[in-house]
Tab-separated table of C-alpha atoms in Angstrom:
chain	number	residue	atom	x	y	z
A	1311	SER	CA	-28.371	-37.376	-33.219
A	1312	GLN	CA	-25.540	-36.086	-35.006
A	1313	LEU	CA	-26.319	-32.689	-32.897
A	1314	SER	CA	-26.559	-34.311	-29.770
A	1315	VAL	CA	-22.945	-36.027	-30.753
A	1316	CYS	CA	-21.589	-32.324	-31.140
A	1317	LEU	CA	-23.103	-30.960	-28.441
A	1318	ILE	CA	-22.072	-33.708	-25.654
A	1319	LEU	CA	-19.076	-35.631	-26.818
A	1320	ARG	CA	-15.742	-34.104	-26.036
A	1321	ASP	CA	-13.374	-36.487	-27.721
A	1322	GLN	CA	-12.435	-35.108	-30.851
A	1323	ARG	CA	-11.169	-38.331	-32.210
A	1324	PHE	CA	-14.451	-39.906	-31.791
A	1325	ILE	CA	-16.512	-37.103	-33.126
A	1326	ARG	CA	-14.538	-37.362	-36.321
A	1327	LYS	CA	-15.004	-40.844	-36.579
A	1328	GLN	CA	-18.841	-40.948	-35.882
A	1329	LEU	CA	-19.428	-38.189	-38.036
A	1330	LYS	CA	-16.821	-38.953	-40.926
A	1331	LEU	CA	-15.244	-35.505	-40.517
A	1332	SER	CA	-11.898	-34.425	-41.787
A	1333	LYS	CA	-8.847	-34.448	-39.382
A	1334	ASN	CA	-8.801	-30.357	-39.468
A	1335	TYR	CA	-12.499	-30.680	-37.509
A	1336	ASP	CA	-11.999	-28.602	-34.597
A	1337	SER	CA	-15.014	-29.967	-32.076
A	1338	LYS	CA	-14.324	-27.187	-29.362
A	1339	PHE	CA	-15.022	-24.391	-32.220
A	1340	GLU	CA	-17.775	-26.227	-34.173
A	1341	ARG	CA	-19.645	-26.668	-30.737
A	1342	LYS	CA	-19.379	-23.143	-29.677
A	1343	LYS	CA	-20.383	-21.894	-33.272
A	1344	LEU	CA	-23.179	-24.350	-33.032
A	1345	PHE	CA	-24.357	-23.018	-29.876
A	1346	ASN	CA	-24.232	-19.242	-30.885
A	1347	ASN	CA	-26.338	-20.045	-33.801
A	1348	LEU	CA	-29.017	-21.944	-31.723
A	1349	THR	CA	-28.790	-19.026	-29.433
A	1350	SER	CA	-29.595	-16.813	-32.160
A	1351	LEU	CA	-32.728	-18.395	-32.964
A	1352	LEU	CA	-34.470	-18.035	-29.891
A	1353	VAL	CA	-36.298	-14.924	-28.623
A	1354	PRO	CA	-34.127	-12.938	-25.988
A	1355	GLU	CA	-36.511	-14.011	-23.277
A	1356	MET	CA	-35.219	-17.471	-23.484
A	1357	GLY	CA	-31.941	-17.169	-23.616
A	1358	VAL	CA	-29.178	-17.310	-20.697
A	1359	PRO	CA	-26.645	-14.156	-21.327
A	1360	GLU	CA	-23.113	-15.652	-21.670
A	1361	GLY	CA	-21.274	-16.112	-18.389
A	1362	ARG	CA	-24.076	-15.508	-16.300
A	1363	LEU	CA	-23.688	-18.727	-14.152
A	1364	ILE	CA	-19.680	-17.644	-13.565
A	1365	LYS	CA	-21.107	-13.942	-12.398
A	1366	TYR	CA	-23.599	-15.363	-9.662
A	1367	ILE	CA	-20.832	-17.939	-8.423
A	1368	SER	CA	-18.250	-15.168	-8.246
A	1369	SER	CA	-20.980	-12.726	-6.859
A	1370	SER	CA	-21.897	-15.129	-4.218
A	1371	MET	CA	-18.209	-16.092	-3.178
A	1372	ASN	CA	-17.531	-12.451	-2.629
A	1373	ALA	CA	-20.391	-11.770	-0.344
A	1374	ASN	CA	-19.315	-14.802	1.549
A	1375	LEU	CA	-15.592	-13.429	1.811
A	1376	SER	CA	-16.736	-9.787	2.427
A	1377	GLN	CA	-18.944	-11.194	5.543
A	1378	CYS	CA	-15.434	-12.897	6.966
A	1379	LEU	CA	-13.898	-10.166	8.994
A	1380	TYR	CA	-10.481	-11.690	9.588
A	1381	HIS	CA	-10.246	-13.133	6.010
A	1382	ASN	CA	-6.393	-12.696	5.589
A	1383	THR	CA	-5.059	-15.877	3.676
A	1384	LYS	CA	-2.762	-16.558	1.085
A	1385	ASP	CA	-5.292	-19.651	-0.440
A	1386	THR	CA	-7.160	-18.629	-3.678
A	1387	VAL	CA	-9.178	-21.659	-3.894
A	1388	PHE	CA	-12.508	-21.394	-1.648
A	1389	SER	CA	-15.806	-23.704	-1.736
A	1390	LEU	CA	-19.588	-22.542	-1.776
A	1391	LEU	CA	-20.424	-25.683	0.085
A	1392	ASP	CA	-19.468	-24.261	3.401
A	1393	GLU	CA	-19.618	-20.653	5.054
A	1394	HIS	CA	-16.002	-19.537	4.854
A	1395	SER	CA	-14.761	-18.012	8.165
A	1396	CYS	CA	-11.295	-16.977	9.352
A	1397	THR	CA	-10.313	-16.459	12.844
A	1398	SER	CA	-8.291	-13.974	14.410
A	1399	SER	CA	-5.066	-16.148	14.089
A	1400	GLN	CA	-5.212	-14.615	10.289
A	1401	ILE	CA	-3.698	-11.176	11.422
A	1402	PRO	CA	-0.892	-9.893	13.038
A	1403	SER	CA	-1.267	-10.329	16.650
A	1404	LYS	CA	2.207	-12.081	18.035
A	1405	GLU	CA	5.375	-10.390	18.706
A	1406	GLU	CA	8.164	-11.949	16.684
A	1407	PHE	CA	11.016	-9.714	17.268
A	1408	VAL	CA	11.956	-6.580	19.073
A	1409	LEU	CA	14.453	-4.665	17.227
A	1410	ASP	CA	17.011	-2.424	19.420
A	1411	GLY	CA	19.388	-0.402	17.303
A	1412	HIS	CA	18.646	3.029	17.943
A	1413	ASP	CA	20.465	3.649	21.164
A	1414	GLN	CA	17.127	3.608	23.168
A	1415	ARG	CA	15.840	7.096	21.504
A	1416	GLU	CA	12.674	7.477	19.867
A	1417	VAL	CA	12.063	5.722	16.943
A	1418	TRP	CA	10.073	7.908	14.493
A	1419	THR	CA	9.468	5.903	11.139
A	1420	VAL	CA	9.441	2.390	9.836
A	1421	ALA	CA	8.778	0.778	6.154
A	1422	PHE	CA	8.972	-2.487	4.691
A	1423	SER	CA	10.767	-2.975	1.606
A	1424	ASN	CA	8.531	-4.246	-1.510
A	1425	SER	CA	10.084	-7.427	-1.262
A	1426	GLY	CA	9.618	-7.900	2.465
A	1427	ASN	CA	13.053	-8.978	2.928
A	1428	TYR	CA	14.321	-5.431	4.434
A	1429	LEU	CA	12.684	-3.041	7.056
A	1430	ALA	CA	14.165	0.629	7.205
A	1431	SER	CA	13.746	2.558	10.402
A	1432	SER	CA	15.004	6.042	11.716
A	1433	GLY	CA	14.756	7.746	15.041
A	1434	THR	CA	16.129	10.704	16.999
A	1435	ASP	CA	19.554	8.816	17.083
A	1436	GLY	CA	19.825	10.603	13.560
A	1437	SER	CA	20.500	7.001	11.818
A	1438	VAL	CA	18.741	5.160	9.067
A	1439	ILE	CA	18.894	1.195	9.770
A	1440	VAL	CA	17.932	-1.238	7.319
A	1441	TRP	CA	17.206	-4.501	9.092
A	1442	SER	CA	17.011	-8.043	7.621
A	1443	VAL	CA	13.469	-8.950	8.541
A	1444	TYR	CA	14.497	-12.742	9.202
A	1445	THR	CA	17.621	-12.451	10.728
A	1446	GLY	CA	17.888	-9.316	12.654
A	1447	GLU	CA	21.041	-8.294	10.797
A	1448	MET	CA	20.986	-4.165	10.889
A	1449	HIS	CA	22.928	-1.851	8.489
A	1450	ARG	CA	23.236	1.567	9.780
A	1451	LYS	CA	23.797	5.258	8.033
A	1452	SER	CA	23.688	8.551	10.017
A	1453	MET	CA	21.844	11.646	8.860
A	1454	ILE	CA	23.865	14.653	9.673
A	1455	LYS	CA	22.900	17.999	9.383
A	1456	GLY	CA	25.617	20.729	8.368
A	1457	THR	CA	29.069	20.560	7.190
A	1458	GLU	CA	30.986	21.202	10.521
A	1459	SER	CA	34.081	19.187	11.036
A	1460	SER	CA	33.384	18.634	14.794
A	1461	GLU	CA	31.210	16.099	15.649
A	1462	LYS	CA	30.193	17.935	18.729
A	1463	ASN	CA	28.325	20.375	16.287
A	1464	GLU	CA	26.847	17.786	14.174
A	1465	ILE	CA	23.056	17.936	14.648
A	1466	PHE	CA	21.591	14.459	13.734
A	1467	LEU	CA	18.618	13.983	11.572
A	1468	PRO	CA	15.671	11.690	12.189
A	1469	ALA	CA	13.786	10.962	8.875
A	1470	ILE	CA	9.763	11.374	9.414
A	1471	GLN	CA	9.073	9.220	5.950
A	1472	ILE	CA	11.209	6.668	4.199
A	1473	VAL	CA	10.014	5.119	0.969
A	1474	TRP	CA	11.515	2.335	-1.345
A	1475	ASN	CA	11.605	2.270	-4.714
A	1476	SER	CA	10.075	-0.632	-6.607
A	1477	ASP	CA	12.981	-2.691	-6.627
A	1478	ASP	CA	14.583	-1.897	-3.402
A	1479	SER	CA	17.599	-0.248	-4.409
A	1480	HIS	CA	17.119	3.044	-3.314
A	1481	LEU	CA	15.471	4.994	-0.154
A	1482	LEU	CA	13.859	8.491	-0.290
A	1483	LEU	CA	13.862	10.135	3.018
A	1484	ALA	CA	11.879	13.485	4.466
A	1485	CYS	CA	13.963	14.933	7.363
A	1486	GLU	CA	12.259	18.192	8.223
A	1487	ASP	CA	14.890	20.024	6.532
A	1488	PRO	CA	15.188	21.409	3.244
A	1489	SER	CA	17.129	18.647	1.826
A	1490	VAL	CA	15.677	15.644	0.019
A	1491	ARG	CA	17.693	12.680	1.003
A	1492	CYS	CA	18.172	9.468	-1.239
A	1493	LEU	CA	20.077	6.022	0.184
A	1494	LYS	CA	21.480	3.924	-2.490
A	1495	MET	CA	21.644	0.086	-1.434
A	1496	THR	CA	24.365	-2.244	-2.800
A	1497	LYS	CA	23.974	-5.843	-3.100
A	1498	ALA	CA	26.075	-5.785	0.044
A	1499	ARG	CA	23.473	-3.782	1.795
A	1500	GLU	CA	25.856	-0.939	2.035
A	1501	MET	CA	24.327	2.369	2.167
A	1502	SER	CA	25.563	5.513	-0.307
A	1503	LEU	CA	23.736	9.058	0.871
A	1504	TYR	CA	22.592	11.446	-1.846
A	1505	ILE	CA	21.425	14.984	-0.772
A	1506	TYR	CA	19.519	17.309	-3.174
A	1507	ASN	CA	18.717	20.782	-2.083
A	1508	GLU	CA	16.252	22.826	-3.955
A	1509	HIS	CA	13.769	23.433	-1.488
A	1510	THR	CA	14.078	26.369	0.954
A	1511	ASP	CA	11.999	24.964	4.041
A	1512	ALA	CA	11.388	21.609	5.762
A	1513	VAL	CA	10.802	18.630	3.408
A	1514	ASN	CA	7.567	16.999	4.829
A	1515	THR	CA	7.157	14.075	2.469
A	1516	VAL	CA	8.522	12.311	-0.479
A	1517	GLY	CA	7.110	9.488	-3.088
A	1518	TRP	CA	8.455	7.471	-6.122
A	1519	LEU	CA	6.861	7.415	-9.348
A	1520	ASN	CA	6.840	4.226	-11.339
A	1521	ASP	CA	8.667	6.030	-14.092
A	1522	ASP	CA	12.659	6.009	-14.796
A	1523	GLY	CA	13.328	6.554	-11.172
A	1524	LYS	CA	11.283	9.737	-10.720
A	1525	PHE	CA	10.432	11.121	-7.556
A	1526	LEU	CA	8.058	13.832	-5.946
A	1527	SER	CA	8.788	15.816	-2.464
A	1528	GLY	CA	6.615	18.243	-0.648
A	1529	SER	CA	7.581	20.934	1.391
A	1530	CYS	CA	6.518	23.690	3.986
A	1531	ASP	CA	8.176	26.433	1.260
A	1532	LYS	CA	4.750	25.629	-0.547
A	1533	ARG	CA	6.023	24.000	-3.462
A	1534	ILE	CA	6.250	20.119	-4.842
A	1535	PHE	CA	9.294	19.135	-7.005
A	1536	LEU	CA	9.294	16.644	-9.549
A	1537	TRP	CA	12.966	15.191	-9.504
A	1538	SER	CA	14.893	12.673	-11.921
A	1539	SER	CA	16.746	9.669	-11.074
A	1540	LYS	CA	19.996	12.014	-11.250
A	1541	GLY	CA	18.452	14.560	-8.594
A	1542	GLN	CA	17.445	17.329	-11.106
A	1543	VAL	CA	14.328	18.989	-10.865
A	1544	LEU	CA	12.029	18.711	-13.857
A	1545	ALA	CA	8.717	20.212	-13.022
A	1546	THR	CA	7.651	22.162	-10.137
A	1547	TRP	CA	4.127	23.365	-8.333
A	1548	GLY	CA	3.496	26.113	-6.200
A	1549	GLY	CA	0.624	27.148	-3.848
A	1550	GLU	CA	0.238	25.700	-0.476
A	1551	VAL	CA	2.274	23.768	2.340
A	1552	ILE	CA	2.312	20.447	1.361
A	1553	SER	CA	2.487	18.038	4.436
A	1554	HIS	CA	1.878	14.426	2.546
A	1555	ILE	CA	1.587	12.947	-0.853
A	1556	THR	CA	0.569	9.635	-1.984
A	1557	VAL	CA	1.075	8.311	-5.028
A	1558	HIS	CA	-1.663	6.011	-6.805
A	1559	PRO	CA	-0.586	2.534	-7.862
A	1560	GLU	CA	-0.474	3.023	-11.638
A	1561	GLY	CA	2.210	5.610	-10.618
A	1562	SER	CA	1.085	8.591	-12.793
A	1563	MET	CA	-0.963	10.453	-10.530
A	1564	PHE	CA	-0.806	11.611	-6.752
A	1565	THR	CA	-3.020	13.257	-4.188
A	1566	ALA	CA	-1.482	15.723	-1.564
A	1567	ILE	CA	-2.638	17.265	1.314
A	1568	ALA	CA	-2.334	21.203	1.049
A	1569	ALA	CA	-2.544	23.489	3.743
A	1570	GLY	CA	-3.979	20.880	6.116
A	1571	ASP	CA	-7.292	21.106	5.081
A	1572	ALA	CA	-7.488	20.360	1.395
A	1573	LEU	CA	-6.886	17.415	-1.037
A	1574	ILE	CA	-5.092	18.256	-4.363
A	1575	ARG	CA	-4.945	15.365	-7.265
A	1576	PHE	CA	-2.242	15.541	-9.759
A	1577	ARG	CA	-1.252	14.011	-12.951
A	1578	VAL	CA	2.528	13.824	-13.877
A	1579	GLY	CA	2.909	14.096	-17.846
A	1580	LYS	CA	4.056	16.251	-20.375
A	1581	GLU	CA	2.918	19.763	-21.504
A	1582	ASP	CA	4.600	21.026	-24.675
A	1583	GLY	CA	7.388	18.384	-24.551
A	1584	LYS	CA	8.338	18.914	-20.968
A	1585	ASP	CA	7.799	17.184	-17.608
A	1586	ALA	CA	4.639	18.986	-15.529
A	1587	LEU	CA	2.799	18.475	-12.758
A	1588	THR	CA	-1.145	19.203	-13.421
A	1589	GLU	CA	-3.669	19.830	-11.124
A	1590	ILE	CA	-6.762	17.647	-11.647
A	1591	THR	CA	-9.406	18.097	-9.157
A	1592	GLN	CA	-9.160	19.946	-5.767
A	1593	ILE	CA	-11.664	19.365	-2.445
A	1594	GLY	CA	-11.722	22.904	-1.408
A	1595	LYS	CA	-10.877	24.057	1.924
A	1596	GLY	CA	-13.567	23.250	4.527
A	1597	SER	CA	-15.258	20.753	2.346
A	1598	ILE	CA	-13.681	17.857	4.578
A	1599	ARG	CA	-14.490	18.696	8.186
A	1600	TYR	CA	-11.904	17.581	11.075
A	1601	PRO	CA	-11.565	19.053	14.329
A	1602	GLU	CA	-7.591	19.300	13.291
A	1603	ALA	CA	-5.586	19.367	10.316
A	1604	MET	CA	-4.988	16.688	7.823
A	1605	THR	CA	-1.677	14.957	8.416
A	1606	TYR	CA	-1.435	11.785	6.246
A	1607	ILE	CA	-3.449	10.132	3.071
A	1608	HIS	CA	-2.913	6.915	1.312
A	1609	GLN	CA	-4.229	5.842	-1.937
A	1610	ILE	CA	-5.732	2.031	-1.171
A	1611	SER	CA	-4.811	-0.206	-4.397
A	1612	LYS	CA	-7.504	-1.769	-6.296
A	1613	SER	CA	-9.934	1.077	-5.081
A	1614	ASP	CA	-10.842	4.549	-5.347
A	1615	CYS	CA	-10.797	4.999	-1.621
A	1616	LEU	CA	-7.971	6.638	0.464
A	1617	LEU	CA	-7.529	6.356	4.019
A	1618	LEU	CA	-7.142	9.579	5.562
A	1619	GLN	CA	-5.678	10.727	9.225
A	1620	ALA	CA	-5.930	14.094	10.940
A	1621	SER	CA	-4.151	15.139	14.449
A	1622	GLY	CA	-6.533	15.333	17.362
A	1623	ASN	CA	-8.117	12.728	19.485
A	1624	SER	CA	-11.480	12.572	17.780
A	1625	ASP	CA	-12.637	11.737	14.255
A	1626	ASN	CA	-8.733	11.341	13.133
A	1627	LEU	CA	-8.678	8.336	11.008
A	1628	ALA	CA	-11.325	7.936	8.507
A	1629	LEU	CA	-11.733	5.953	5.157
A	1630	ILE	CA	-12.793	8.538	2.383
A	1631	ASP	CA	-13.978	8.298	-1.310
A	1632	SER	CA	-12.526	9.967	-4.449
A	1633	ASN	CA	-14.598	13.253	-3.890
A	1634	GLY	CA	-13.454	13.507	-0.130
A	1635	ALA	CA	-16.774	12.281	1.387
A	1636	VAL	CA	-16.335	10.209	4.547
A	1637	LEU	CA	-17.309	6.757	4.305
A	1638	LYS	CA	-16.233	5.543	7.588
A	1639	TYR	CA	-14.302	6.540	10.743
A	1640	PHE	CA	-12.130	4.100	12.293
A	1641	GLU	CA	-12.595	4.375	16.461
A	1642	GLY	CA	-10.367	4.230	19.162
A	1643	LEU	CA	-7.146	5.800	18.037
A	1644	VAL	CA	-5.609	7.321	20.684
A	1645	GLN	CA	-3.420	10.402	19.416
A	1646	GLU	CA	-2.741	14.167	20.142
A	1647	ARG	CA	-1.199	16.850	18.378
A	1648	PHE	CA	1.838	15.040	17.205
A	1649	GLN	CA	1.711	13.106	13.903
A	1650	VAL	CA	1.622	9.070	13.845
A	1651	ARG	CA	1.227	7.408	10.619
A	1652	ALA	CA	-1.520	4.701	9.902
A	1653	CYS	CA	-1.126	1.996	6.954
A	1654	VAL	CA	-3.325	-0.509	5.007
A	1655	GLY	CA	-2.348	-3.884	4.500
A	1656	GLY	CA	-3.273	-7.680	4.500
A	1657	ARG	CA	-4.919	-9.336	1.552
A	1658	ASP	CA	-6.102	-7.108	-0.849
A	1659	ASP	CA	-5.670	-4.225	1.532
A	1660	ARG	CA	-8.632	-5.016	3.933
A	1661	PHE	CA	-7.206	-4.175	7.153
A	1662	VAL	CA	-6.246	-0.798	8.446
A	1663	SER	CA	-3.598	-0.300	11.375
A	1664	ALA	CA	-2.522	2.328	13.312
A	1665	GLY	CA	-0.396	3.247	16.501
A	1666	GLY	CA	-1.452	5.672	19.286
A	1667	PHE	CA	-0.168	7.613	22.161
A	1668	ASP	CA	-1.464	4.611	24.504
A	1669	GLY	CA	1.592	2.375	23.368
A	1670	LYS	CA	-1.039	0.163	21.492
A	1671	VAL	CA	-1.080	-1.086	17.893
A	1672	LYS	CA	-4.824	-1.411	16.597
A	1673	ILE	CA	-6.129	-3.238	13.823
A	1674	TRP	CA	-9.266	-2.683	12.069
A	1675	ASN	CA	-11.299	-4.127	9.006
A	1676	ARG	CA	-11.809	-1.808	6.246
A	1677	SER	CA	-15.803	-2.456	6.754
A	1678	GLN	CA	-15.797	-2.233	10.605
A	1679	SER	CA	-15.432	1.131	12.760
A	1680	ASN	CA	-14.580	-1.183	15.957
A	1681	ALA	CA	-11.100	-2.237	15.823
A	1682	LEU	CA	-10.748	-6.369	15.471
A	1683	GLU	CA	-7.339	-6.553	17.525
A	1684	GLU	CA	-4.764	-4.264	19.910
A	1685	LEU	CA	-1.026	-5.410	20.024
A	1686	VAL	CA	0.134	-4.881	23.149
A	1687	GLY	CA	4.004	-4.807	23.504
A	1688	HIS	CA	5.274	-0.934	23.391
A	1689	SER	CA	5.613	0.849	26.381
A	1690	SER	CA	5.384	4.438	24.935
A	1691	THR	CA	3.956	6.367	21.798
A	1692	VAL	CA	3.653	4.014	18.601
A	1693	ASN	CA	4.902	6.571	15.871
A	1694	CYS	CA	4.500	4.605	12.728
A	1695	VAL	CA	3.425	1.134	11.722
A	1696	SER	CA	4.215	-0.740	8.310
A	1697	TRP	CA	2.388	-3.658	6.864
A	1698	SER	CA	4.545	-5.958	4.664
A	1699	LYS	CA	3.329	-5.813	0.999
A	1700	SER	CA	4.953	-9.557	0.224
A	1701	ASP	CA	3.685	-11.231	3.480
A	1702	ILE	CA	0.304	-10.726	4.495
A	1703	TYR	CA	0.875	-11.927	8.004
A	1704	LYS	CA	3.836	-9.351	9.063
A	1705	LEU	CA	3.265	-5.797	10.561
A	1706	ALA	CA	6.009	-3.815	11.858
A	1707	SER	CA	5.887	-0.745	14.366
A	1708	CYS	CA	8.088	1.691	16.204
A	1709	SER	CA	7.840	3.700	19.508
A	1710	ASP	CA	9.216	6.232	21.552
A	1711	ASP	CA	10.365	3.401	23.442
A	1712	GLY	CA	13.029	2.936	21.064
A	1713	THR	CA	12.244	-0.260	19.788
A	1714	VAL	CA	11.207	-1.629	16.260
A	1715	ARG	CA	8.699	-4.609	17.087
A	1716	ILE	CA	7.746	-7.145	13.976
A	1717	TRP	CA	4.479	-8.915	14.648
A	1718	THR	CA	3.282	-11.897	12.938
A	1719	ALA	CA	0.046	-14.042	12.873
A	1720	LEU	CA	-0.214	-16.872	14.728
A	1721	CYS	CA	-1.631	-19.190	11.933
A	1722	CYS	CA	2.455	-18.962	10.694
A	1723	ASN	CA	3.315	-21.309	13.626
A	1724	LYS	CA	0.828	-23.883	12.249
A	1725	GLY	CA	2.071	-23.675	8.505
A	1726	VAL	CA	-0.806	-22.119	7.238
């Protein structure tokens, strides 16, 4: 009877009274101790491994959710009593804002801030605009090449890539000239421009590390630079033209596209007390076969998989593993030789999105080859898309039609 009391009852005061135990008696601890002692007396075939029930419930729930193609919800509690099923209203499909501030010139790149409160864009008008996502207010900064005093001789530079740092205080810009540009944002959303000149050919790509404001740049001069927060070159790697860099979520590793047909993984660390870029692995030339050159790569969070994009109009968007093996092609992306940038987003980065030469924005579930949704609104090539990291229902796109568009999920109108 005492054993039954220890195993079943939860009220410590009642247990102490019934068993005449001291006030220091901890029933929870003793119950666990007793259970472990009894388990040790059983032969292994008769015992149930600890946590087995939770494991099976979790496995069943994950299997249920994985079959939901539109699973994109902020809810964290689900029931096994019902078959879980989301609808297309959970992913971006409704045009929320049309932002027109680039003088009807082509807009090449767009990027949500990490907080989701701001959206940066740049185009052939030579400006970078930071938009307030919820008010449409804009802050503009012109990118000018050269030092000519006459405005007639100024050459405006569109950014081809914009990357926010972790606290949204700085933006890195790659502008297809030999300079790395950095915009510092003030609390008043004013922008100060810093220009770093070390490369000798066009800078194609930039990326922040999660280490004291350090950042990377890759260039047509066949070099990668590691920079300090003050714009000093800390380390250099050389060998191939670098077209794109993706920094891994933990911030100490990155993968680069080299010469358009090879992927190189690097570690950022120390060698003999100095900063160093160490080549870890290389997926050799020709091991990933595309009809055209690789142009874009993105490391998917909480996964060993990468999203890889290539030029050309077939087999141009794929999910690959860490060894470069193609796991899946995403079908239907219409593009030609010019670069358009895809993205991942939504809950747990479950979705892939990309624009194309047909002016449409497509959304795929990472587990499916066929697109779930086509967003129609742009009248010309969609050059870049960005999915908000903080709001799983928001997606932005920019186009040669001169506009930036923000899309939202229909469920947001229902208070979900």
